[in-house]
mmCIF file of C-alpha atoms in Angstrom:
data_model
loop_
_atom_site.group_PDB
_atom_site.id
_atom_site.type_symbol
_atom_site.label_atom_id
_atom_site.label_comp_id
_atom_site.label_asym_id
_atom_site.label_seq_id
_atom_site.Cartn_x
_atom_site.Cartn_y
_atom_site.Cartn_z
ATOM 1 C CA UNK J 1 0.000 0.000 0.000
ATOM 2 C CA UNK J 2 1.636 3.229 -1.057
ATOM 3 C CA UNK J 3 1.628 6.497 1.271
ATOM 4 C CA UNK J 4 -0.978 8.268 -0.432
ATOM 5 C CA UNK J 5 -3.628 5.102 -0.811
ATOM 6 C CA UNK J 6 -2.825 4.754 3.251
ATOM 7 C CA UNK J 7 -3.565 8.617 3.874
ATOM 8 C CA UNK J 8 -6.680 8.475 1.478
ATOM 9 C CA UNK J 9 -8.163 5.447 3.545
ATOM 10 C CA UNK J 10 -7.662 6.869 6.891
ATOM 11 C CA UNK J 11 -9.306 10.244 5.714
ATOM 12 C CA UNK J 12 -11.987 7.260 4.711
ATOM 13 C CA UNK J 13 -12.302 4.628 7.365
ATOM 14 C CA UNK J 14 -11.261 6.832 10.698
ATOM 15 C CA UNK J 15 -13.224 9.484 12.163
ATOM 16 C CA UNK J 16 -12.014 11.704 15.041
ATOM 17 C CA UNK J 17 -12.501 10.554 18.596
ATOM 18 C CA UNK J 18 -16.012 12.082 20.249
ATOM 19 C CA UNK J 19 -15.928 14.330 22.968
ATOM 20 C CA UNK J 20 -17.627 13.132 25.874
ATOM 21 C CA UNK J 21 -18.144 13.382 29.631
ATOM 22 C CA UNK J 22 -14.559 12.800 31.319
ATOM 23 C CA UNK J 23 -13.368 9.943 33.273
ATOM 24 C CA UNK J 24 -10.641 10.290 36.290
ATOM 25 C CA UNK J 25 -8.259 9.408 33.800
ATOM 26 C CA UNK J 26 -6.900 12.924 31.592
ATOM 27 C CA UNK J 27 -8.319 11.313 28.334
ATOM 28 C CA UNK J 28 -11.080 8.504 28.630
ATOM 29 C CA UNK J 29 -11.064 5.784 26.323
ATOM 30 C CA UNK J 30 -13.529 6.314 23.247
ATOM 31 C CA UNK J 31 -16.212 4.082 22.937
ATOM 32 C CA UNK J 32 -16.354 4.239 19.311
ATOM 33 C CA UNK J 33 -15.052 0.610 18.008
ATOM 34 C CA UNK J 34 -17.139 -2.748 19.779
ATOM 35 C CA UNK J 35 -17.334 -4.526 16.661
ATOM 36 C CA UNK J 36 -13.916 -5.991 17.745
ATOM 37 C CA UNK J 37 -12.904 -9.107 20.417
ATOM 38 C CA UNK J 38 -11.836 -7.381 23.087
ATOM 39 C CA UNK J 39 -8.806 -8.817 25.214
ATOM 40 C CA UNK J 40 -9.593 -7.964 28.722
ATOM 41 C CA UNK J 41 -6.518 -6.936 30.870
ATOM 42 C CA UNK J 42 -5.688 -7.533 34.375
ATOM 43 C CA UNK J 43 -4.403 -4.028 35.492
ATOM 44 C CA UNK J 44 -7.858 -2.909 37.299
ATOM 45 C CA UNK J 45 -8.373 0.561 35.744
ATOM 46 C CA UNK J 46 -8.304 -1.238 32.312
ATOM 47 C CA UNK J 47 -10.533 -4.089 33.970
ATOM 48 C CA UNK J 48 -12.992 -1.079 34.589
ATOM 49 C CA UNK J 49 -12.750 0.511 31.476
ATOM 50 C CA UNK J 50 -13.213 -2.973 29.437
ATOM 51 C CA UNK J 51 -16.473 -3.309 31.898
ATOM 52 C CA UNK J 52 -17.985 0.137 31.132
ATOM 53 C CA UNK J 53 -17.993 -1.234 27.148
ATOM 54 C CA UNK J 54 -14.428 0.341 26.221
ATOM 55 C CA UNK J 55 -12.415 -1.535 23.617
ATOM 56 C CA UNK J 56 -8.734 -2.131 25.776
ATOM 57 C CA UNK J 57 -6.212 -4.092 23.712
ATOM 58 C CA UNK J 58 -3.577 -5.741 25.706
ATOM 59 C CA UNK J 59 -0.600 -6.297 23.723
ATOM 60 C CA UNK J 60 2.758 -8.455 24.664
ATOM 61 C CA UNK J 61 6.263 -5.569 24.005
ATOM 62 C CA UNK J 62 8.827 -7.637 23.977
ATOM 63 C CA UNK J 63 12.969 -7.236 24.210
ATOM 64 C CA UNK J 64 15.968 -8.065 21.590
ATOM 65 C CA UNK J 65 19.296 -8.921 21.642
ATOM 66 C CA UNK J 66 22.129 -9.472 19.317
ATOM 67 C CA UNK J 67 23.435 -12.642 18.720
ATOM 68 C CA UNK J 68 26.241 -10.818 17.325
ATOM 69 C CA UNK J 69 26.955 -7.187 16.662
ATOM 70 C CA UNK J 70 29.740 -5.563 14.230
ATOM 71 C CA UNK J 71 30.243 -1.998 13.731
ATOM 72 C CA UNK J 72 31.205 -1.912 10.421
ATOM 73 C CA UNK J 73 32.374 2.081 9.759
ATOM 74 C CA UNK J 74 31.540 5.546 11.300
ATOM 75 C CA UNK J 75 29.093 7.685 8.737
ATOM 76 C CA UNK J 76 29.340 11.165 7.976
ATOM 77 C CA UNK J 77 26.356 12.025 9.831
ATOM 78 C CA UNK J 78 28.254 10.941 13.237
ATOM 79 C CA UNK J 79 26.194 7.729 13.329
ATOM 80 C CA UNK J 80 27.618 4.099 12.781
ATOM 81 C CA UNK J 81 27.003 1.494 10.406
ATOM 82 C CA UNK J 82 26.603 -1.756 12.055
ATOM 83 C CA UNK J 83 25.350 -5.584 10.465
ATOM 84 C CA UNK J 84 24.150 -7.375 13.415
ATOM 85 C CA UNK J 85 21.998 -10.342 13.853
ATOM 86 C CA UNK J 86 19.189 -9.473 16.232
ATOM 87 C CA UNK J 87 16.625 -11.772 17.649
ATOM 88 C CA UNK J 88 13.390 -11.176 19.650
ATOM 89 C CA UNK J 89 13.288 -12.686 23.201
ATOM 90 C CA UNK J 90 10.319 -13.333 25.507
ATOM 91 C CA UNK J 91 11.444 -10.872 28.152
ATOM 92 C CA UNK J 92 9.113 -7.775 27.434
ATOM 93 C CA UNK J 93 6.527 -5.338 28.886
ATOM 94 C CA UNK J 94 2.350 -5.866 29.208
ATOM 95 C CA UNK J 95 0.755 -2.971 27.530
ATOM 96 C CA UNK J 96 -3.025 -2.034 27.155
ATOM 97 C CA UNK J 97 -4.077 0.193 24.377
ATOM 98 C CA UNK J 98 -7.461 1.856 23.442
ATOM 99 C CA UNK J 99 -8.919 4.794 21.703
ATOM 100 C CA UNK J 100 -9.331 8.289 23.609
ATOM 101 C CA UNK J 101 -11.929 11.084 22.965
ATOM 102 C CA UNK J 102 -9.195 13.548 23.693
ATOM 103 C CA UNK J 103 -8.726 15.785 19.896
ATOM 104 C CA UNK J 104 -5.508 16.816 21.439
ATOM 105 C CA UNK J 105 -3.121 14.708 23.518
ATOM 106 C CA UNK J 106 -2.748 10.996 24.560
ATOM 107 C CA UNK J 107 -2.576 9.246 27.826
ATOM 108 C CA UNK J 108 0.509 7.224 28.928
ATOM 109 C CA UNK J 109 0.262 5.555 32.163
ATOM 110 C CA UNK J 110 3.212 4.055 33.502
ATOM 111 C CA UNK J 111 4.370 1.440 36.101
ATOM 112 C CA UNK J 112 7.845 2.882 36.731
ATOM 113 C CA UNK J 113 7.504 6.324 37.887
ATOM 114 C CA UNK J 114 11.133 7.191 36.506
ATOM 115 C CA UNK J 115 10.241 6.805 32.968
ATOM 116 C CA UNK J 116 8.737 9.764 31.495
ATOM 117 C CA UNK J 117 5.675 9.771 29.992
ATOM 118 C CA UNK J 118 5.980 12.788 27.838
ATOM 119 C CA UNK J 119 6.879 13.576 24.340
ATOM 120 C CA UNK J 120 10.389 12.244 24.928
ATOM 121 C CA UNK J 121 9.023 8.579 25.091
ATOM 122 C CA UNK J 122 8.807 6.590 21.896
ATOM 123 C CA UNK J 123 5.662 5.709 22.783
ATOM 124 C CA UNK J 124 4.614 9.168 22.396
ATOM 125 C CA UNK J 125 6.709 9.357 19.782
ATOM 126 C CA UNK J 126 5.214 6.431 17.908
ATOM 127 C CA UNK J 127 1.963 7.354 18.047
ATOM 128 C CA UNK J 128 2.695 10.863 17.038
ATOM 129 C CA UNK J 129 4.194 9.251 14.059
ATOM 130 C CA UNK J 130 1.191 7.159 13.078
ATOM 131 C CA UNK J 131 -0.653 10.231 13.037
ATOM 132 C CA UNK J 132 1.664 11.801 10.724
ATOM 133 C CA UNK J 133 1.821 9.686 8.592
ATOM 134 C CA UNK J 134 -1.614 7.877 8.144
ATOM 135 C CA UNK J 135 -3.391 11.490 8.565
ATOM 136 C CA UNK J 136 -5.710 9.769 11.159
ATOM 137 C CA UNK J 137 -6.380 12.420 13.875
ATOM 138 C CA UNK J 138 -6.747 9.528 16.877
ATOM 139 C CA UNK J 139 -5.144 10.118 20.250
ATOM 140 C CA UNK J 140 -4.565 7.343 22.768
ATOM 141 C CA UNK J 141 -4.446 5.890 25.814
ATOM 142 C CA UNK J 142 -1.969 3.378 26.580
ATOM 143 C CA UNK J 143 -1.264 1.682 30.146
ATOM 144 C CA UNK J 144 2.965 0.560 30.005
ATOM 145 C CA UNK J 145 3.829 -2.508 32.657
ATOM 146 C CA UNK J 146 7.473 -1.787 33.025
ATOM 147 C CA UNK J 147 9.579 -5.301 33.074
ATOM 148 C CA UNK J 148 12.340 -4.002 30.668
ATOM 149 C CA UNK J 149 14.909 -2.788 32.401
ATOM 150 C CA UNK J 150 16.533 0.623 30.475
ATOM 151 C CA UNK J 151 20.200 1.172 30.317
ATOM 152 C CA UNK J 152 20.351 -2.395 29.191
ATOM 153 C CA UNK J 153 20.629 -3.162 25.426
ATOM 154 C CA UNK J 154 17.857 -5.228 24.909
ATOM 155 C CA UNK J 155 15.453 -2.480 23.001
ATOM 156 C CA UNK J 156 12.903 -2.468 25.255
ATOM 157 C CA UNK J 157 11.803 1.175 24.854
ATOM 158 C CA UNK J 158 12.694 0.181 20.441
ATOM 159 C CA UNK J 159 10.023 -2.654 21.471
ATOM 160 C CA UNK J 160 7.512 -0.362 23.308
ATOM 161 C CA UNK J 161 7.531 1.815 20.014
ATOM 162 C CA UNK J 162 6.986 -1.575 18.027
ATOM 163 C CA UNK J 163 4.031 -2.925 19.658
ATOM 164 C CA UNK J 164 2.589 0.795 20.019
ATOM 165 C CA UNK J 165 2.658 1.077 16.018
ATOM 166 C CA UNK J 166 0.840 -2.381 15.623
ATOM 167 C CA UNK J 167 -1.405 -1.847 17.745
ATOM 168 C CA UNK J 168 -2.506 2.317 16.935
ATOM 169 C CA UNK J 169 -2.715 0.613 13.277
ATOM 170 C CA UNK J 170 -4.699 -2.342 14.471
ATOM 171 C CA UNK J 171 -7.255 -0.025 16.686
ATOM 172 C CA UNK J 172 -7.688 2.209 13.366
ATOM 173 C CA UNK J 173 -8.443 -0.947 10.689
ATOM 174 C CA UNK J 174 -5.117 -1.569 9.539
ATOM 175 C CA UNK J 175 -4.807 1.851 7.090
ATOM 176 C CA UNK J 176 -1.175 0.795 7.005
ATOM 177 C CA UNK J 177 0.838 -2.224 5.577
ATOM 178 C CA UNK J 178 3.570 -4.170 8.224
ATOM 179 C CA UNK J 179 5.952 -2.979 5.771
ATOM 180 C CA UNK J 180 5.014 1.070 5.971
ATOM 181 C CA UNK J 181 5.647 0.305 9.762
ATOM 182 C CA UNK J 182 9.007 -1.024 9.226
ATOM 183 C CA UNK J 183 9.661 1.919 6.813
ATOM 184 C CA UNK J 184 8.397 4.607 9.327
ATOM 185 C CA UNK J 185 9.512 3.607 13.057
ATOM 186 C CA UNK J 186 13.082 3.939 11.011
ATOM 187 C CA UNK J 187 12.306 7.984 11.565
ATOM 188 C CA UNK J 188 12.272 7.801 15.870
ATOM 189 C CA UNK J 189 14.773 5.072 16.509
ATOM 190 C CA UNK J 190 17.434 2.425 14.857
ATOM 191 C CA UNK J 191 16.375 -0.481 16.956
ATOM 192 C CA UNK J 192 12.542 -0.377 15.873
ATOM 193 C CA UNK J 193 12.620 -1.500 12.711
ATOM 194 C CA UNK J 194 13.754 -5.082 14.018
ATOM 195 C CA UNK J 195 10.360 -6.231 15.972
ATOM 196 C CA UNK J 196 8.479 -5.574 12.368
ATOM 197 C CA UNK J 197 10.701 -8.657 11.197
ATOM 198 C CA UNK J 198 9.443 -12.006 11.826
ATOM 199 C CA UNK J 199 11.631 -12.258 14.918
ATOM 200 C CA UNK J 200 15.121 -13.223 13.522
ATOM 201 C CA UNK J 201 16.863 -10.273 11.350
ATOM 202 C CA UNK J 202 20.123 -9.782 10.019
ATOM 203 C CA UNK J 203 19.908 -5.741 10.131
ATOM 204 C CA UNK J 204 22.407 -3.143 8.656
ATOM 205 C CA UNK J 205 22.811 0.463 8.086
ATOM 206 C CA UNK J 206 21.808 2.170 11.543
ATOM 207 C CA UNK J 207 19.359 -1.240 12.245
ATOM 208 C CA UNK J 208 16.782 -0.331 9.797
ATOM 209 C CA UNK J 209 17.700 -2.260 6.960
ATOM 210 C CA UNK J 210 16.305 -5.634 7.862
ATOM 211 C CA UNK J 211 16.179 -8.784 6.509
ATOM 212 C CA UNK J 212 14.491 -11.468 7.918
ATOM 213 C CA UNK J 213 16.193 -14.448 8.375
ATOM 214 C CA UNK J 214 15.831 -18.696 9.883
ATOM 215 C CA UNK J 215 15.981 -18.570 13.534
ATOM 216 C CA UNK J 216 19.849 -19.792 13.879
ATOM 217 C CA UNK J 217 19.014 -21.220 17.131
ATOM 218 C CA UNK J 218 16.688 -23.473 18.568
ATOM 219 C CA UNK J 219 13.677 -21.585 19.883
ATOM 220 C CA UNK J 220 13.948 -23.835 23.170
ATOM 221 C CA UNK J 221 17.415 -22.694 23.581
ATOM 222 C CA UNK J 222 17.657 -22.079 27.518
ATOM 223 C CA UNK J 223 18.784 -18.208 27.722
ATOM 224 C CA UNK J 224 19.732 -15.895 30.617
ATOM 225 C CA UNK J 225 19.705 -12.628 30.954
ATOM 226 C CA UNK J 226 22.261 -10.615 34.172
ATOM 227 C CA UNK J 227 22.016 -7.420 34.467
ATOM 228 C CA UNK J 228 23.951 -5.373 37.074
ATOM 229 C CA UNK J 229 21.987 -2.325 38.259
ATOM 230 C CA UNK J 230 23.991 0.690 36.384
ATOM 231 C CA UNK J 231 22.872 1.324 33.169
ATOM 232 C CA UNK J 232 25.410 2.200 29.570
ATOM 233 C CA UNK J 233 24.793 5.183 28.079
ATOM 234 C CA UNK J 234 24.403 4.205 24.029
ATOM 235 C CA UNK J 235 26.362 7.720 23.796
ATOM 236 C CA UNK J 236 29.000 7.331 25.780
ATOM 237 C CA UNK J 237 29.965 3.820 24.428
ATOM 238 C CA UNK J 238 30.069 4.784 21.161
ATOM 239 C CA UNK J 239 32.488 8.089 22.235
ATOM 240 C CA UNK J 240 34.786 4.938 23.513
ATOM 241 C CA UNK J 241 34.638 2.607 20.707
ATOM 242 C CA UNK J 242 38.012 2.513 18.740
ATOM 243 C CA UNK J 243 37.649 1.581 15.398
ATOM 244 C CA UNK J 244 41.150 0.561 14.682
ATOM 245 C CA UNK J 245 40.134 -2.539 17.807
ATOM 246 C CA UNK J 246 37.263 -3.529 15.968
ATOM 247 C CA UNK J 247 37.230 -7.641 14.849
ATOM 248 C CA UNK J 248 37.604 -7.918 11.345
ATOM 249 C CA UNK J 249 35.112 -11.040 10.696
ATOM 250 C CA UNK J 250 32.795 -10.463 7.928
ATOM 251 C CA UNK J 251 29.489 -10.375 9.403
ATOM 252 C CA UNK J 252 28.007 -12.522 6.537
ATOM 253 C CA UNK J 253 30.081 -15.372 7.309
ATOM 254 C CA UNK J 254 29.446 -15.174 11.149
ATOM 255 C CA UNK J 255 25.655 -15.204 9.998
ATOM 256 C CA UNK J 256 26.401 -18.370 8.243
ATOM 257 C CA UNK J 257 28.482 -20.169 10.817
ATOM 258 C CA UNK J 258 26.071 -19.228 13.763
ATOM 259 C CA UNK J 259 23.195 -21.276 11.546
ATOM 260 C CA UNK J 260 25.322 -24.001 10.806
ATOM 261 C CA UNK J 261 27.401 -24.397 14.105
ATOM 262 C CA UNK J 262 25.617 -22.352 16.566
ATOM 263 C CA UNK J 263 26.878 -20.427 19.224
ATOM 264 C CA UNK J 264 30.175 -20.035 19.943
ATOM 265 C CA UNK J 265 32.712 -17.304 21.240
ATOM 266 C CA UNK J 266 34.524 -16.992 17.668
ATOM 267 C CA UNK J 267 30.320 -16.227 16.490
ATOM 268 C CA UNK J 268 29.334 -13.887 19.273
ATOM 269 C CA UNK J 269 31.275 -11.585 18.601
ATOM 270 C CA UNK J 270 30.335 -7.834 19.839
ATOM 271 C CA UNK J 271 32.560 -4.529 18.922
ATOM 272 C CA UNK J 272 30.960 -2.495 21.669
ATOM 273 C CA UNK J 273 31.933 -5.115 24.605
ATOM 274 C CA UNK J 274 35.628 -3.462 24.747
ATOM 275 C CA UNK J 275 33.638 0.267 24.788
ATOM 276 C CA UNK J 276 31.608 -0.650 26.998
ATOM 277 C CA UNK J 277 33.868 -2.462 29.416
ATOM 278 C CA UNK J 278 35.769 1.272 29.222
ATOM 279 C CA UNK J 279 32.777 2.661 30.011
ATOM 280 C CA UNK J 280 31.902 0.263 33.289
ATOM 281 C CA UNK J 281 34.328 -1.734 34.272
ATOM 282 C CA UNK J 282 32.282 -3.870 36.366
ATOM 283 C CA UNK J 283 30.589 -5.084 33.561
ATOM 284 C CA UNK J 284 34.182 -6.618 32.418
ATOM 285 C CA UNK J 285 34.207 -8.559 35.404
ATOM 286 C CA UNK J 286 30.182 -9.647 35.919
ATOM 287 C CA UNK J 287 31.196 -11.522 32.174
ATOM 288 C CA UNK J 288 34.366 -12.699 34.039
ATOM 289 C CA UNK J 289 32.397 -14.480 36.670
ATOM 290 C CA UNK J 290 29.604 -15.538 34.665
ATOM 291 C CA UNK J 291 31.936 -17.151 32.406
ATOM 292 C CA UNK J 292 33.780 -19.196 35.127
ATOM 293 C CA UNK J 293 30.392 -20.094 37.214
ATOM 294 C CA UNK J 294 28.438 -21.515 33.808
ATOM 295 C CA UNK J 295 32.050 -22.827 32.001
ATOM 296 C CA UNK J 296 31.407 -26.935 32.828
ATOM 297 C CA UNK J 297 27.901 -25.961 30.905
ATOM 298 C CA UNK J 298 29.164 -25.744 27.553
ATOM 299 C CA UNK J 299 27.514 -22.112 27.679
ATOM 300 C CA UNK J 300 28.206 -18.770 25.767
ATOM 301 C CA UNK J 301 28.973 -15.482 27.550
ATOM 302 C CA UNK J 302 28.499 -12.162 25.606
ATOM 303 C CA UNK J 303 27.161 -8.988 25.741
ATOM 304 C CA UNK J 304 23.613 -7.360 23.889
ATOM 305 C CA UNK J 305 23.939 -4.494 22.031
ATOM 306 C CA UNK J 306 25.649 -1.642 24.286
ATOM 307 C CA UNK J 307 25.259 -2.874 27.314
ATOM 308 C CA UNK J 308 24.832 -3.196 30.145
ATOM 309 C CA UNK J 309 23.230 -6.998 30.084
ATOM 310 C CA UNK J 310 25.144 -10.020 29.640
ATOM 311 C CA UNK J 311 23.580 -12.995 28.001
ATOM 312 C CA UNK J 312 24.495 -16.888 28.809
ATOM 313 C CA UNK J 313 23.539 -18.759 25.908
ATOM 314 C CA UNK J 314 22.907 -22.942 26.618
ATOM 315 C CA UNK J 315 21.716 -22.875 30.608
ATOM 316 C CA UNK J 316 19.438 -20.307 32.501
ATOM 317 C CA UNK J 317 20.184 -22.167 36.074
ATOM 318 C CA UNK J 318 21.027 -18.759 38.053
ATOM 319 C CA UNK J 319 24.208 -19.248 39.559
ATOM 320 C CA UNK J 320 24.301 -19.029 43.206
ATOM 321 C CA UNK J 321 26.765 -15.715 43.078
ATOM 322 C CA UNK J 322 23.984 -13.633 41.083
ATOM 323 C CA UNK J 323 20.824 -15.427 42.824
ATOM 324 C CA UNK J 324 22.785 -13.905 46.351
ATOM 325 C CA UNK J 325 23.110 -10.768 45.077
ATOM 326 C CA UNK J 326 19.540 -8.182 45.177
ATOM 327 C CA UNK J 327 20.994 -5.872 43.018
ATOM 328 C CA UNK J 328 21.830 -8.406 40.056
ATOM 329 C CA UNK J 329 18.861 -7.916 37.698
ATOM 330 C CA UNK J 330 18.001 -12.002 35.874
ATOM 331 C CA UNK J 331 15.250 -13.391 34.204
ATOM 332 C CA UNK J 332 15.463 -16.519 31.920
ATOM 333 C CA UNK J 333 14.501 -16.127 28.443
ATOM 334 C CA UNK J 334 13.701 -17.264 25.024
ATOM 335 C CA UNK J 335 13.679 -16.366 21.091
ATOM 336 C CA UNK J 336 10.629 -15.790 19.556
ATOM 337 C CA UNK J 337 8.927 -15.217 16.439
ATOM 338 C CA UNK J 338 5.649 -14.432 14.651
ATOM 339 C CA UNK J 339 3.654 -14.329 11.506
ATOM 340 C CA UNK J 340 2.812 -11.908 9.766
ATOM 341 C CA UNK J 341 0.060 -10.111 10.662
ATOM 342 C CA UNK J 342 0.236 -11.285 14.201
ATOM 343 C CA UNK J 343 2.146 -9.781 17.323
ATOM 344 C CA UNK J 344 4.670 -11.816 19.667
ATOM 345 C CA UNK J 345 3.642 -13.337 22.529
ATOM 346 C CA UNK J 346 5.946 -14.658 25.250
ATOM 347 C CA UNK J 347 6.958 -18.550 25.954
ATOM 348 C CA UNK J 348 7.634 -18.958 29.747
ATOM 349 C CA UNK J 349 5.554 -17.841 32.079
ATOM 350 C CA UNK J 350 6.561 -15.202 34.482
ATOM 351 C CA UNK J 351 5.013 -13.735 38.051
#
């Protein structure tokens, strides 16, 4: 579906919110759309809004990380070329979605009263975007469960965006294709583009050039995340990163080895672990110790994206050093996919 088609069947299919008497909430949910199933969510103001006849959408926004991650050359523009293969894991955030009969502003509701809820979250920013470029003049609310943790390079705002594009388009009839999506959340963020792919991408340029690609690893494969509480900041990593340090491997040939042979610490390779080790040494030596407590495992220690979460690939038995220590952020995980048309949805089951 071109840009102009979309834009001519949103000025067709949507009209703007009503205006009606208001809830507690800023902007109450519009009534407008019951022809739909509606998925009733367990956060109780959403419980009460799906009882007074709103239509709340409860959507699964999951996390990424990369398998491996090469930067590849420094642009003109002060950004970075990278080819990395990404994959979608199970560890995400709950979020509940409907209409509002606000004409001017959406709702975000969050869990996590550190993450703000203005026009600096992609969430915001998403939705903004939709309206740009579909024309439709729909505001939102949207309730964010906060599971994620930021600072920790495994896209969960990117994934926030992701599900909040799917599910604006799904709320307004689907005026736009999965591929316009792809094509537009490339605007607010380089990490986006990935959870439009069916789950495993090979992805170059900034990250939105993606290419889908066969999961290269067993979708059982036991995973686990550890992440110590500081953050990295994306920013200051990259200041760090020397290019001249960089591993040479092509990144087409680690794509083919890591589908043929798996995992392995010749594969998962990552040019921002030395950065980011600059950056915070105690992430240096949380890989150390992981790597020495899960070694008689057969697993695979590495780092996602910039940081600051290590992944062990091959076991997701938390060893007794991190299950002692409070601070450690863990949570088992696993890749998943999806169809087309359809959203992810997460395989273990979590409190």
């Amino acid at each position: 579906m071109s840009l102009a088609r979309a834009s001519s069947l949103s000025a067709q299919t949507s009209a703007r919110a009503h205006t009606g008497r208001k809830n507690r909430t800023q902007n109450y949910p519009s009534r407008s759309d019951r022809s739909v199933t509606r998925i009733t969510p367990r956060g109780s103001l959403a419980r009460a809004l799906a009882a007074d006849g709103i239509d709340v959408r409860e959507y699964f926004s999951p996390s990424k990380i990369n398998l491996f991650l090469r930067i590849t050359a420094r642009r003109p523009d002060g950004f970075h070329e990278l080819a990395s293969l990404f994959h979608v894991v199970d560890l995400g955030d709950g979020m509940k979605f409907a209409k509002s009969s606000s004409e001017t502003k959406d709702t975000l509701i969050c869990s996590d009263a550190s993450i703000p809820t203005d026009e600096s979250n992609l969430v915001i920013k998403a939705l903004n975007l939709f309206r740009k470029k579909t024309g439709i003049e729909q505001y939102f609310w949207v309730e964010l469960d906060k599971r994620v943790p930021h600072g920790a390079g495994l896209g969960g705002g990117s994934g926030n965006a992701a599900t909040t594009l799917f599910a604006a388009n799904e709320l307004c009839g689907n005026p736009a294709s999965e591929a316009e999506l792809l094509e537009w959340s490339g605007e607010i963020g380089s990490d986006i583009s990935v959870f439009f792919s069916n789950g495993a991408a090979y992805c170059t340029g900034r990250g939105e050039i993606v290419d889908n690609v066969e999961p290269p690893l067993d979708l059982g494969t036991k995973m686990l995340l550890v992440k110590p509480p500081m953050g990295c900041s994306t920013p200051a990593v990259f200041k760090a990163l020397d290019l001249d340090s960089r591993s040479t491997a092509d990144p087409l040939e680690l794509l083919k080895r890591i589908g043929s042979d798996g995992c392995s610490e010749a594969v998962c390779i990552n040019d921002l672990e030395a950065p980011a080790f600059k950056v915070l040494p105690e992430l240096a030596e949380l890989k150390a110790e992981l790597t020495e407590a899960t070694k008689d495992k057969g697993t695979v220690v590495f780092m996602s994206g910039s940081g600051s979460t290590i992944v062990i690939i091959g076991d997701d038995d938390v060893p007794a050093f991190v299950a002692a220590d409070e601070t450690l952020f863990k949570a088992p995980t696993r890749l998943i996919t999806r169809k087309s048309g359809e959203w992810y949805a997460p395989t273990l089951e979590r409190k």
